[in-house]
Amino acid sequence: MASPALSLSGLLGFSYFPNEKLALALVLFNRFSRQKEFSNFIFFGLLIGTVFFALTFFQYIFQINKFSVPAINTVVILLSLPFYSSYINHNSKNVLKSIYIIGIIQFSISVYQQVLMQYGYLDVVQMFNNYPPQQFYDYGRGESGFFFRTSGLFTESSSYAVFQWIAVMSGILLGVNKTRMGKVLLILMAIELLFNGSITGFVFIILYFVFSIGFNFKIYSKIIIALFSIIIIVTQAYNIDYNLINIYLKIIGQFDFLIEEDSYYGHKGRLFGLFRAVNYILNSNYYLIGVGLSWIEPTLDIFSLYLKAYGIIGFTFLMAYILIFLKHARLNYAIAVFGVLSINGHLSSAANILLLSLCFLKLESDNFSIRNKLKPQ
């Protein structure tokens, strides 16, 4: 799930096949993906999947849209989320360890990509990417002005940044920050993410930190101060052009509401896209069942994306489904996940599948979620 850009089937000489589908098959064969306390949740996932399949079928009958791979993927993902959640809930400690170790690997690959891009070796960078649409993909420079938006084994930097912040948090939860080497690794991973410039990553970690008041806020505040101090020292010492104003302008530009084009980037603000998509579907003849997923003026937030695609019926069921996940997560994590979905909410993203499934993560310290909420009172 953490390497959607590098398909295992592609490495073996076959055509590209998403790794998250292989992960789902492995999870389904594991008996802990069907824990007894998750039975009702699995049933509700079946209900949601059935509703979305029915909506897709009606769209086909009324010739609104065709059966498409994204539509089928949506149904499969909705059905599979409870199984991922059950598996992660039972294997929480191992999942955290795996995420942290994979995070270190991703960090190493991203730094390698960064160095290659700086020296212009664009063809060598592609050795970690066999995703067909990105055959000739070049990483653009981030808003900092110097660093490229590399993405490790992900297809884009947003998912990479979110996963890496989860890896940093996993390391803290595992206590690796208590050792000198662990602390250095976590700081380096966090600094690389700040230089990477992913807005989705910034939104995730900022919301997580802001709502961590009372939840080890003292630790998090020290980390923030240390990171920004190191960035200032490094950029000044090596005369690196790291323009924080550009990052600020991009974040603000995402939330232009009634302005079609923001003044800095010249493209539609995300809130403007949300407003227009919602207005379109509510004033159409298909406001109940939607018009299906398409690339015609697409939006990225989960609200307008699925309201337009599956109408009021699909949107209502989906929001109820999402709230069940967030209800079982700690407040700071739930709000951070909600923030990510609000700007990059396509459920087919491997990072979003992982984000939602981790709502059921169980630790002795209970830093992420409360498993007891699943049990009958």
Coordinates of C-alpha atoms in Angstrom, one line a residue:
M1 CA 0.0 0.0 0.0
A2 CA 3.0 2.3 0.5
S3 CA 4.3 1.8 -3.0
P4 CA 1.6 2.5 -5.5
A5 CA 4.1 3.9 -8.0
L6 CA 6.2 0.7 -8.1
S7 CA 3.9 -2.2 -8.9
L8 CA 5.2 -5.7 -7.8
S9 CA 3.6 -7.2 -10.9
G10 CA 5.5 -4.7 -13.1
L11 CA 8.8 -5.6 -11.4
L12 CA 8.1 -9.2 -12.3
G13 CA 7.7 -8.4 -15.9
F14 CA 3.9 -8.3 -16.1
S15 CA 1.6 -5.4 -16.7
Y16 CA 1.0 -2.8 -14.0
F17 CA -1.4 -4.0 -11.2
P18 CA -2.1 -1.8 -8.1
N19 CA -0.2 -3.1 -5.0
E20 CA -3.2 -2.1 -2.8
K21 CA -5.3 -4.8 -4.5
L22 CA -2.6 -7.4 -3.7
A23 CA -2.6 -6.1 -0.1
L24 CA -6.4 -6.5 0.1
A25 CA -6.2 -10.1 -1.1
L26 CA -3.5 -10.9 1.6
V27 CA -5.6 -9.1 4.3
L28 CA -8.8 -11.0 3.3
F29 CA -7.0 -14.3 3.7
N30 CA -5.9 -13.3 7.2
R31 CA -8.3 -14.5 9.9
F32 CA -7.8 -11.3 12.0
S33 CA -9.4 -9.2 9.2
R34 CA -12.7 -10.6 10.4
Q35 CA -12.7 -10.1 14.1
K36 CA -16.0 -10.8 15.8
E37 CA -16.3 -7.2 17.2
F38 CA -16.1 -6.0 13.6
S39 CA -19.0 -8.0 12.3
N40 CA -21.5 -5.1 12.4
F41 CA -19.0 -2.8 10.8
I42 CA -18.3 -5.3 8.0
F43 CA -22.1 -5.7 7.5
F44 CA -22.5 -1.9 7.3
G45 CA -19.6 -1.8 4.8
L46 CA -21.5 -4.3 2.7
L47 CA -24.6 -2.1 2.8
I48 CA -22.6 1.0 1.8
G49 CA -20.9 -1.0 -1.1
T50 CA -24.3 -2.2 -2.2
V51 CA -25.8 1.3 -2.2
F52 CA -22.9 2.6 -4.3
F53 CA -23.1 -0.3 -6.8
A54 CA -26.8 0.3 -7.1
L55 CA -26.2 4.0 -7.8
T56 CA -23.6 3.1 -10.4
F57 CA -26.1 0.7 -12.0
F58 CA -28.9 3.3 -12.1
Q59 CA -26.5 5.8 -13.7
Y60 CA -25.8 3.2 -16.4
I61 CA -29.5 2.4 -16.9
F62 CA -30.4 6.1 -17.3
Q63 CA -27.3 6.5 -19.6
I64 CA -25.8 9.1 -17.3
N65 CA -22.5 7.4 -17.1
K66 CA -20.9 4.0 -17.9
F67 CA -19.6 1.3 -15.6
S68 CA -16.0 2.4 -15.2
V69 CA -12.9 1.2 -13.4
P70 CA -13.0 4.1 -10.9
A71 CA -16.6 3.3 -10.1
I72 CA -15.9 -0.4 -9.5
N73 CA -12.8 0.6 -7.4
T74 CA -14.9 2.8 -5.2
V75 CA -17.3 -0.1 -4.5
V76 CA -14.4 -2.5 -3.7
I77 CA -12.7 0.1 -1.4
L78 CA -15.9 0.7 0.5
L79 CA -16.3 -3.0 1.0
S80 CA -12.7 -3.6 2.0
L81 CA -12.2 -0.8 4.5
P82 CA -13.6 -2.8 7.5
F83 CA -11.3 -5.7 6.7
Y84 CA -8.2 -3.4 6.7
S85 CA -9.4 -1.8 9.9
S86 CA -9.9 -5.2 11.7
Y87 CA -6.5 -6.4 10.6
I88 CA -4.8 -3.2 11.7
N89 CA -6.7 -3.2 15.0
H90 CA -5.4 -6.7 15.9
N91 CA -1.8 -6.1 14.6
S92 CA -1.4 -2.5 15.8
K93 CA 2.2 -2.7 17.2
N94 CA 3.5 -4.6 14.1
V95 CA 1.7 -2.1 11.8
L96 CA 3.4 0.8 13.6
K97 CA 6.8 -0.8 13.3
S98 CA 6.2 -1.6 9.6
I99 CA 5.1 2.0 8.8
Y100 CA 8.1 3.4 10.6
I101 CA 10.6 1.1 8.8
I102 CA 8.9 1.8 5.4
G103 CA 9.0 5.5 6.3
I104 CA 12.8 5.3 6.6
I105 CA 13.0 3.5 3.2
Q106 CA 10.8 6.1 1.6
F107 CA 12.8 8.9 3.1
S108 CA 16.0 7.4 1.6
I109 CA 14.4 7.0 -1.8
S110 CA 13.1 10.5 -1.8
V111 CA 16.5 12.0 -0.9
Y112 CA 18.0 9.9 -3.7
Q113 CA 15.4 11.3 -6.1
Q114 CA 16.0 14.8 -4.8
V115 CA 19.8 14.5 -5.5
L116 CA 19.2 13.0 -9.0
M117 CA 16.8 15.8 -9.9
Q118 CA 19.2 18.5 -8.7
Y119 CA 21.9 17.1 -11.0
G120 CA 19.4 16.6 -13.9
Y121 CA 19.4 12.8 -14.1
L122 CA 15.7 12.6 -14.9
D123 CA 15.7 9.2 -16.5
V124 CA 17.4 7.5 -13.5
V125 CA 14.8 8.9 -11.1
Q126 CA 12.2 6.7 -12.9
M127 CA 13.7 3.5 -11.7
F128 CA 11.3 3.6 -8.7
N129 CA 8.2 4.2 -10.8
N130 CA 6.5 1.9 -13.3
Y131 CA 3.1 3.5 -13.1
P132 CA 2.2 3.8 -16.9
P133 CA 0.7 7.4 -16.8
Q134 CA 4.0 8.6 -15.2
Q135 CA 6.4 7.0 -17.7
F136 CA 8.0 10.3 -18.5
Y137 CA 7.0 12.1 -15.3
D138 CA 9.3 14.9 -14.0
Y139 CA 9.1 16.2 -10.4
G140 CA 8.3 19.9 -10.3
R141 CA 9.9 22.3 -7.9
G142 CA 8.0 23.0 -4.7
E143 CA 6.9 26.4 -3.6
S144 CA 10.1 26.7 -1.6
G145 CA 11.8 27.5 -4.9
F146 CA 14.8 25.1 -4.5
F147 CA 13.6 21.6 -3.6
F148 CA 11.7 19.2 -5.9
R149 CA 8.4 17.6 -4.8
T150 CA 9.7 14.1 -4.8
S151 CA 7.3 11.3 -3.8
G152 CA 9.3 8.2 -2.9
L153 CA 7.3 5.1 -4.0
F154 CA 4.1 7.1 -4.3
T155 CA 2.7 8.5 -7.5
E156 CA 2.5 12.1 -6.1
S157 CA 4.0 14.0 -3.2
S158 CA 0.7 14.6 -1.3
S159 CA 0.2 10.9 -0.5
Y160 CA 3.9 10.5 0.2
A161 CA 3.9 13.4 2.7
V162 CA 0.9 12.1 4.6
F163 CA 2.4 8.6 4.8
Q164 CA 5.7 10.0 6.0
W165 CA 4.1 12.1 8.7
I166 CA 2.3 8.9 9.9
A167 CA 5.7 7.2 9.9
V168 CA 7.1 10.1 12.0
M169 CA 4.2 9.8 14.4
S170 CA 4.6 6.0 14.5
G171 CA 8.2 6.4 15.5
I172 CA 7.2 8.7 18.3
L173 CA 4.5 6.3 19.5
L174 CA 7.1 3.4 19.4
G175 CA 9.5 5.5 21.5
V176 CA 12.3 5.6 19.0
N177 CA 12.7 9.3 19.8
K178 CA 14.1 8.3 23.1
T179 CA 17.4 7.1 21.5
R180 CA 19.8 9.5 19.8
M181 CA 19.8 7.7 16.5
G182 CA 16.0 7.5 16.5
K183 CA 15.6 11.2 17.3
V184 CA 18.0 12.1 14.5
L185 CA 16.1 10.0 12.0
L186 CA 12.7 11.5 12.9
I187 CA 14.1 15.0 12.7
L188 CA 15.6 14.4 9.3
M189 CA 12.4 12.8 8.0
A190 CA 10.4 15.8 9.2
I191 CA 12.8 18.3 7.7
E192 CA 12.6 16.6 4.4
L193 CA 8.8 16.9 4.5
L194 CA 8.9 20.6 5.3
F195 CA 11.2 21.1 2.3
N196 CA 9.1 18.9 0.1
G197 CA 6.2 21.4 0.3
S198 CA 3.2 19.2 0.1
I199 CA 0.1 21.2 1.2
T200 CA -1.8 18.1 2.1
G201 CA 1.0 17.0 4.4
F202 CA 1.1 20.5 6.0
V203 CA -2.6 20.4 6.6
F204 CA -2.4 17.0 8.2
I205 CA 0.4 17.6 10.6
I206 CA -0.7 21.2 11.5
L207 CA -4.2 20.0 12.4
Y208 CA -2.7 17.1 14.3
F209 CA -0.3 19.3 16.3
V210 CA -2.9 22.1 16.9
F211 CA -5.4 19.6 18.4
S212 CA -2.8 17.8 20.4
I213 CA -3.2 20.2 23.3
G214 CA -3.4 17.9 26.3
F215 CA -2.1 15.0 24.3
N216 CA 1.7 15.2 24.7
F217 CA 1.6 18.8 23.4
K218 CA 4.9 19.6 25.3
I219 CA 6.7 17.0 23.2
Y220 CA 5.2 18.2 19.9
S221 CA 5.9 21.9 20.6
K222 CA 9.6 21.1 21.2
I223 CA 9.7 19.2 17.9
I224 CA 8.1 22.1 16.0
I225 CA 10.6 24.6 17.5
A226 CA 13.5 22.3 16.8
L227 CA 12.5 21.7 13.2
F228 CA 12.1 25.4 12.3
S229 CA 15.3 26.2 14.0
I230 CA 17.2 23.7 12.0
I231 CA 15.6 24.8 8.7
I232 CA 16.6 28.4 9.4
I233 CA 20.2 27.4 10.2
V234 CA 20.5 25.1 7.2
T235 CA 19.0 27.5 4.7
Q236 CA 21.2 30.4 5.9
A237 CA 24.4 28.4 6.2
Y238 CA 24.1 27.0 2.6
N239 CA 22.3 30.0 1.1
I240 CA 19.4 27.9 0.0
D241 CA 16.4 29.7 -1.4
Y242 CA 13.5 28.4 0.8
N243 CA 10.7 30.9 0.3
L244 CA 8.1 30.4 3.0
I245 CA 5.9 33.2 1.5
N246 CA 5.3 31.1 -1.6
I247 CA 4.0 28.2 0.5
Y248 CA 1.8 30.5 2.5
L249 CA 0.4 32.0 -0.7
K250 CA -0.4 28.5 -2.1
I251 CA -2.2 27.5 1.1
I252 CA -4.3 30.7 1.0
G253 CA -5.0 30.2 -2.7
Q254 CA -6.6 26.8 -2.0
F255 CA -9.3 28.5 -0.1
D256 CA -10.5 31.2 -2.5
F257 CA -14.2 30.9 -2.3
L258 CA -15.9 33.0 -4.9
I259 CA -12.8 33.9 -6.9
E260 CA -12.4 31.7 -10.0
E261 CA -8.6 32.2 -10.2
D262 CA -6.3 32.9 -7.4
S263 CA -3.9 35.8 -8.0
Y264 CA -0.7 33.9 -7.3
Y265 CA -1.2 30.6 -9.2
G266 CA -3.7 31.4 -11.8
H267 CA -5.9 28.3 -11.2
K268 CA -9.2 27.7 -9.4
G269 CA -9.2 27.8 -5.7
R270 CA -10.4 24.5 -4.2
L271 CA -13.4 26.1 -2.4
F272 CA -14.5 27.7 -5.6
G273 CA -14.4 24.3 -7.3
L274 CA -16.4 22.8 -4.4
F275 CA -19.0 25.6 -4.7
R276 CA -19.4 25.2 -8.4
A277 CA -19.7 21.3 -8.3
V278 CA -22.2 21.4 -5.5
N279 CA -24.2 24.1 -7.3
Y280 CA -24.1 22.0 -10.5
I281 CA -25.4 18.7 -9.0
L282 CA -28.1 20.3 -6.8
N283 CA -29.5 22.1 -9.8
S284 CA -29.4 19.0 -12.1
N285 CA -32.0 16.3 -12.7
Y286 CA -29.7 13.7 -11.1
Y287 CA -29.2 15.3 -7.7
L288 CA -30.3 12.1 -5.9
I289 CA -28.1 9.6 -7.7
G290 CA -25.3 11.8 -9.1
V291 CA -23.6 11.7 -12.5
G292 CA -20.7 9.4 -11.7
L293 CA -17.0 9.9 -11.4
S294 CA -15.3 11.7 -14.4
W295 CA -12.4 14.0 -15.3
I296 CA -14.7 16.7 -16.5
E297 CA -13.9 19.6 -14.2
P298 CA -13.0 17.3 -11.3
T299 CA -12.7 18.4 -7.7
L300 CA -10.4 16.9 -5.1
D301 CA -12.4 17.4 -1.8
I302 CA -14.5 14.5 -0.6
F303 CA -17.6 16.6 -0.4
S304 CA -18.1 17.9 -3.9
L305 CA -16.3 14.9 -5.4
Y306 CA -18.8 12.3 -4.1
L307 CA -21.9 14.6 -4.0
K308 CA -21.5 15.2 -7.7
A309 CA -20.6 11.6 -8.4
Y310 CA -23.3 9.8 -6.4
G311 CA -25.8 12.5 -5.5
I312 CA -27.4 13.2 -2.2
I313 CA -28.1 9.5 -1.5
G314 CA -24.5 8.4 -2.0
F315 CA -23.1 11.4 -0.2
T316 CA -25.3 10.8 2.9
F317 CA -24.3 7.1 3.2
L318 CA -20.6 7.9 2.6
M319 CA -20.5 10.7 5.2
A320 CA -22.1 8.3 7.7
Y321 CA -19.5 5.7 6.9
I322 CA -16.6 8.1 7.2
L323 CA -17.9 9.4 10.6
I324 CA -17.9 5.8 11.9
F325 CA -14.2 5.7 11.2
L326 CA -13.5 9.1 12.7
K327 CA -15.6 8.3 15.8
H328 CA -13.1 5.6 16.8
A329 CA -10.0 7.8 16.4
R330 CA -8.5 10.2 18.9
L331 CA -9.7 13.8 18.4
N332 CA -6.4 15.1 17.0
Y333 CA -6.0 12.3 14.6
A334 CA -9.7 12.4 13.5
I335 CA -9.5 16.1 12.7
A336 CA -6.2 15.7 10.8
V337 CA -7.7 12.9 8.7
F338 CA -10.8 15.0 8.1
G339 CA -8.6 17.9 7.0
V340 CA -6.8 15.7 4.4
L341 CA -10.1 14.4 3.0
S342 CA -11.3 17.9 2.7
I343 CA -8.6 18.8 0.2
N344 CA -7.6 15.4 -1.2
G345 CA -10.5 13.1 -0.6
H346 CA -10.4 10.4 -3.3
L347 CA -10.9 7.1 -1.6
S348 CA -9.0 5.2 -4.2
S349 CA -5.8 6.8 -2.9
A350 CA -3.7 4.2 -1.0
A351 CA -2.8 6.9 1.6
N352 CA -6.5 7.6 2.3
I353 CA -7.3 3.9 2.7
L354 CA -4.5 3.7 5.3
L355 CA -5.6 6.9 7.0
L356 CA -9.1 5.7 7.6
S357 CA -8.1 2.1 8.5
L358 CA -5.6 3.5 11.1
C359 CA -8.6 5.1 13.0
F360 CA -9.0 1.7 14.6
L361 CA -5.3 1.4 15.6
K362 CA -5.1 0.1 19.2
L363 CA -2.2 0.8 21.5
E364 CA -1.8 0.3 25.2
S365 CA -1.2 4.0 25.5
D366 CA -4.4 4.6 23.4
N367 CA -2.7 7.5 21.5
F368 CA -4.7 6.8 18.3
S369 CA -7.9 5.1 19.1
I370 CA -10.1 3.3 21.6
R371 CA -10.9 -0.3 20.7
N372 CA -13.4 -0.6 23.5
K373 CA -15.8 1.6 21.6
L374 CA -16.4 -1.3 19.3
K375 CA -17.6 -3.5 22.1
P376 CA -21.3 -3.7 23.1
Q377 CA -22.0 -1.8 26.3

